[in-house]
Coordinates of C-alpha atoms in Angstrom, one line a residue:
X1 CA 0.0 0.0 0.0
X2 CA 1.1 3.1 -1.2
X3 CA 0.3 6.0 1.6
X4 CA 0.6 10.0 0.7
X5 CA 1.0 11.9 4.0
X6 CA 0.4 16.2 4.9
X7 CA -0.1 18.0 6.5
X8 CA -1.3 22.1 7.2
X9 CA -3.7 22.9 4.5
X10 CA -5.0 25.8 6.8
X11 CA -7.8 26.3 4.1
X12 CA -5.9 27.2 0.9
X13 CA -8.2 25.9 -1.9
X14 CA -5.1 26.2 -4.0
X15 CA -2.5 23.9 -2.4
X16 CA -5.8 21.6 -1.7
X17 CA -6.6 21.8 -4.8
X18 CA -2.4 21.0 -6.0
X19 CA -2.1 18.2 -2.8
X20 CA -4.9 16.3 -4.7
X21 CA -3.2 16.5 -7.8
X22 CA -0.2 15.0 -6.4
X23 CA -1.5 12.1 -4.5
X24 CA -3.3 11.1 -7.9
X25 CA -0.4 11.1 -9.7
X26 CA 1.6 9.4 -7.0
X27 CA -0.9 6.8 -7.6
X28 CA -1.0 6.6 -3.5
X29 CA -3.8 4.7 -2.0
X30 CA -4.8 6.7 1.1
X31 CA -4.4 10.3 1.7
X32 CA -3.5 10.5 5.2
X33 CA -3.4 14.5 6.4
X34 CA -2.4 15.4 9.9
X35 CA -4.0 18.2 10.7
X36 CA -4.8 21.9 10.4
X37 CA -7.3 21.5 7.5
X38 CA -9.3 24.4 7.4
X39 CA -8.2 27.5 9.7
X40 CA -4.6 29.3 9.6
X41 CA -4.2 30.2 13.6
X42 CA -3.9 33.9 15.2
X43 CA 0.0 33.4 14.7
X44 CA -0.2 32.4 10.8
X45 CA -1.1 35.1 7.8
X46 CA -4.2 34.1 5.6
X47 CA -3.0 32.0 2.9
X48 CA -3.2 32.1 -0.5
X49 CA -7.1 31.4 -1.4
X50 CA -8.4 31.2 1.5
X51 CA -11.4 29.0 1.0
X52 CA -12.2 26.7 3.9
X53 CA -15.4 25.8 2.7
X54 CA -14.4 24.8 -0.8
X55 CA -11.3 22.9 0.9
X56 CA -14.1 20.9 3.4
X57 CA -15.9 20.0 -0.5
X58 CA -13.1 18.5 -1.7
X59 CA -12.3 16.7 1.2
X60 CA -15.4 15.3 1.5
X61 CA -15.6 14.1 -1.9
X62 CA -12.9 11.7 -1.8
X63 CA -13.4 10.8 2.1
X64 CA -13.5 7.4 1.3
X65 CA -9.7 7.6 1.0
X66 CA -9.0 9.9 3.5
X67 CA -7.5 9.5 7.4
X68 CA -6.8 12.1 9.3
X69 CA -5.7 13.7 12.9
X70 CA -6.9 16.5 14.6
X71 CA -4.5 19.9 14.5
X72 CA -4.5 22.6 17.4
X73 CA -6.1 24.9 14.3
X74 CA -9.5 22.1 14.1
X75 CA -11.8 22.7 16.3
X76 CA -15.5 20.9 17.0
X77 CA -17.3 23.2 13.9
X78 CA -14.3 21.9 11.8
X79 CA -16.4 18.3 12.2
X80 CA -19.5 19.4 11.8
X81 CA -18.6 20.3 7.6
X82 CA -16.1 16.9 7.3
X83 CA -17.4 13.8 6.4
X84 CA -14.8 12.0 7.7
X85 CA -13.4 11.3 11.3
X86 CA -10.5 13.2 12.9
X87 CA -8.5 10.9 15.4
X88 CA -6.1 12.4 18.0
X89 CA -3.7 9.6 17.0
X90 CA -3.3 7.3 14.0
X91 CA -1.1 3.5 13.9
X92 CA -0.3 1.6 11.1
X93 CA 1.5 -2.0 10.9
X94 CA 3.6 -1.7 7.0
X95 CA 3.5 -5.4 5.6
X96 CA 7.1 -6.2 7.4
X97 CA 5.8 -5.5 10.8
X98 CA 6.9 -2.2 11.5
X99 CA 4.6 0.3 13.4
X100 CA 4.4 4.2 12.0
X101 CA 2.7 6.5 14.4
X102 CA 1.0 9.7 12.7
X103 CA 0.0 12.9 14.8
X104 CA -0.5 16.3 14.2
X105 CA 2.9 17.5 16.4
X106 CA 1.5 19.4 18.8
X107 CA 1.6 16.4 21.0
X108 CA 4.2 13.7 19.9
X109 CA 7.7 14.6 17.9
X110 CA 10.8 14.2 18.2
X111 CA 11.2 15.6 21.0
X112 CA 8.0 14.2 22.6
X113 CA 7.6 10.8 21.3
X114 CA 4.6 8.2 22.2
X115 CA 3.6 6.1 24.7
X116 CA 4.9 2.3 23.2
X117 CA 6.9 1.1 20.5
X118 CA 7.1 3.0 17.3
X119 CA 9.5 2.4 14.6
X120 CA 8.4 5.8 12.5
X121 CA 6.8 8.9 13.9
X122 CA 5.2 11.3 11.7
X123 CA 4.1 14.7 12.4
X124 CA 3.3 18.3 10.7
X125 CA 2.6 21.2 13.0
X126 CA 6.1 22.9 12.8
X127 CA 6.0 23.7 9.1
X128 CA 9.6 22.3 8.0
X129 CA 9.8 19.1 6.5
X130 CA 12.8 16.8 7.9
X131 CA 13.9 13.2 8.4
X132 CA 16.2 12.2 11.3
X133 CA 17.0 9.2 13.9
X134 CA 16.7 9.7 17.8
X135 CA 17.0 6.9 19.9
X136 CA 16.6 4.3 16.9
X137 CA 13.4 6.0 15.9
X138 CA 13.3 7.3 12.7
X139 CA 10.7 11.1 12.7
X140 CA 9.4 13.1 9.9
X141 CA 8.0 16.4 10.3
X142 CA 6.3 16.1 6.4
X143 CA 6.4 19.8 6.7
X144 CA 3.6 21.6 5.0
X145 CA 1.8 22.1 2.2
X146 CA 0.5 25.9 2.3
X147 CA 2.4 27.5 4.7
X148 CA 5.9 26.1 5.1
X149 CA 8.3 27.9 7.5
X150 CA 11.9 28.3 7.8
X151 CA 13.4 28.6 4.4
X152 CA 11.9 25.1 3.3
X153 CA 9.4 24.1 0.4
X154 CA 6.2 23.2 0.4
X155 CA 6.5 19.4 1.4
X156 CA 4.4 15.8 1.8
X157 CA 6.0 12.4 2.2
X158 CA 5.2 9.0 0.6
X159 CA 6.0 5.7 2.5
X160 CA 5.8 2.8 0.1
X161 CA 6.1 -0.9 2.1
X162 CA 9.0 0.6 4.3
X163 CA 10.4 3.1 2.6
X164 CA 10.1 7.1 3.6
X165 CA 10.5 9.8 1.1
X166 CA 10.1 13.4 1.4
X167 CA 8.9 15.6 -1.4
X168 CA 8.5 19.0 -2.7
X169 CA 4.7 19.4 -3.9
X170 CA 6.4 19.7 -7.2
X171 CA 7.2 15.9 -6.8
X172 CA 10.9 16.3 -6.4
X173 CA 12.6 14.5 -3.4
X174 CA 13.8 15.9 -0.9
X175 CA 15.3 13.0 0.9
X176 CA 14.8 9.0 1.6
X177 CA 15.2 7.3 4.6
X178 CA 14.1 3.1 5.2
X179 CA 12.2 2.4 8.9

């Protein structure tokens, strides 16, 4: 199973609208976004097209495909317009036994990790896409995909059976890394 992961929409209908494009041509089979779908926070500007409304449409149209975790920007109205489910915390077992945790980053990251074994934390909510090791963990912040911070692009990941890879929403990689 091929999985696309962002993260921080914060309701641009453009880089919605250019995420969706990408995970169809990635040929991914679920869209897993962590977080921060609709609203940009006090601290952030507006982004470019700012259209929460039109995001939540699109969204719901392919919800079927979606899974996603809750961001300190989604609040309970955020719900009330998705027709899909917002967990706090997301696990998945890759065919080779390896367990990825997924969470927004306001609670676990690198710094903060889980509760149990994980062999791969990834997390948004910081707005600069990495990958790096700590204590035989491997953690990607997959960045953002509106409002990226600190010099670096726009960003998602794909994981493919075990392997990690950061991208540019252009689709040019960043950098790979194997759980």
């Amino acid at each position: 199973m091929k999985l696309f992961v962002a993260s921080d929409l914060h309701g641009s209908l453009e880089h919605a609208r250019q995420t969706v494009r990408r995970f169809e041509a990635e040929g991914a089979d679920r869209l897993i976004l962590l977080g921060d779908l609709y609203y940009q926070g006090i601290r952030n500007m507006t982004p470019a097209a700012y259209e929460p409304m039109e995001v939540a449409r699109i969204l719901n149209g392919m919800n079927d495909r979606l899974l996603v975790t809750r961001g300190n920007c989604d609040s309970d109205v955020d719900r009330t317009v998705s027709d899909f489910a917002f967990a706090d915390y997301i696990e998945y077992m890759t065919p080779g036994g390896k367990i990825i945790g997924f969470q927004h980053g306001d609670r676990y990251n690198i710094d903060c990790p889980p509760k149990g074994k994980v062999d791969a934390l990834l997390y948004g909510h910081y707005h600069t896409g990495f990958l790096r090791r700590k204590d035989g963990v491997l953690y990607v912040n997959v960045g953002s995909v509106a409002m990226p911070k600190g010099g670096t692009p726009r960003s998602y990941v794909l994981i493919e059976n075990e392997t990690v890879i950061l991208k540019t929403l252009e689709g040019e990689e960043i950098g790979r890394e194997e759980i």
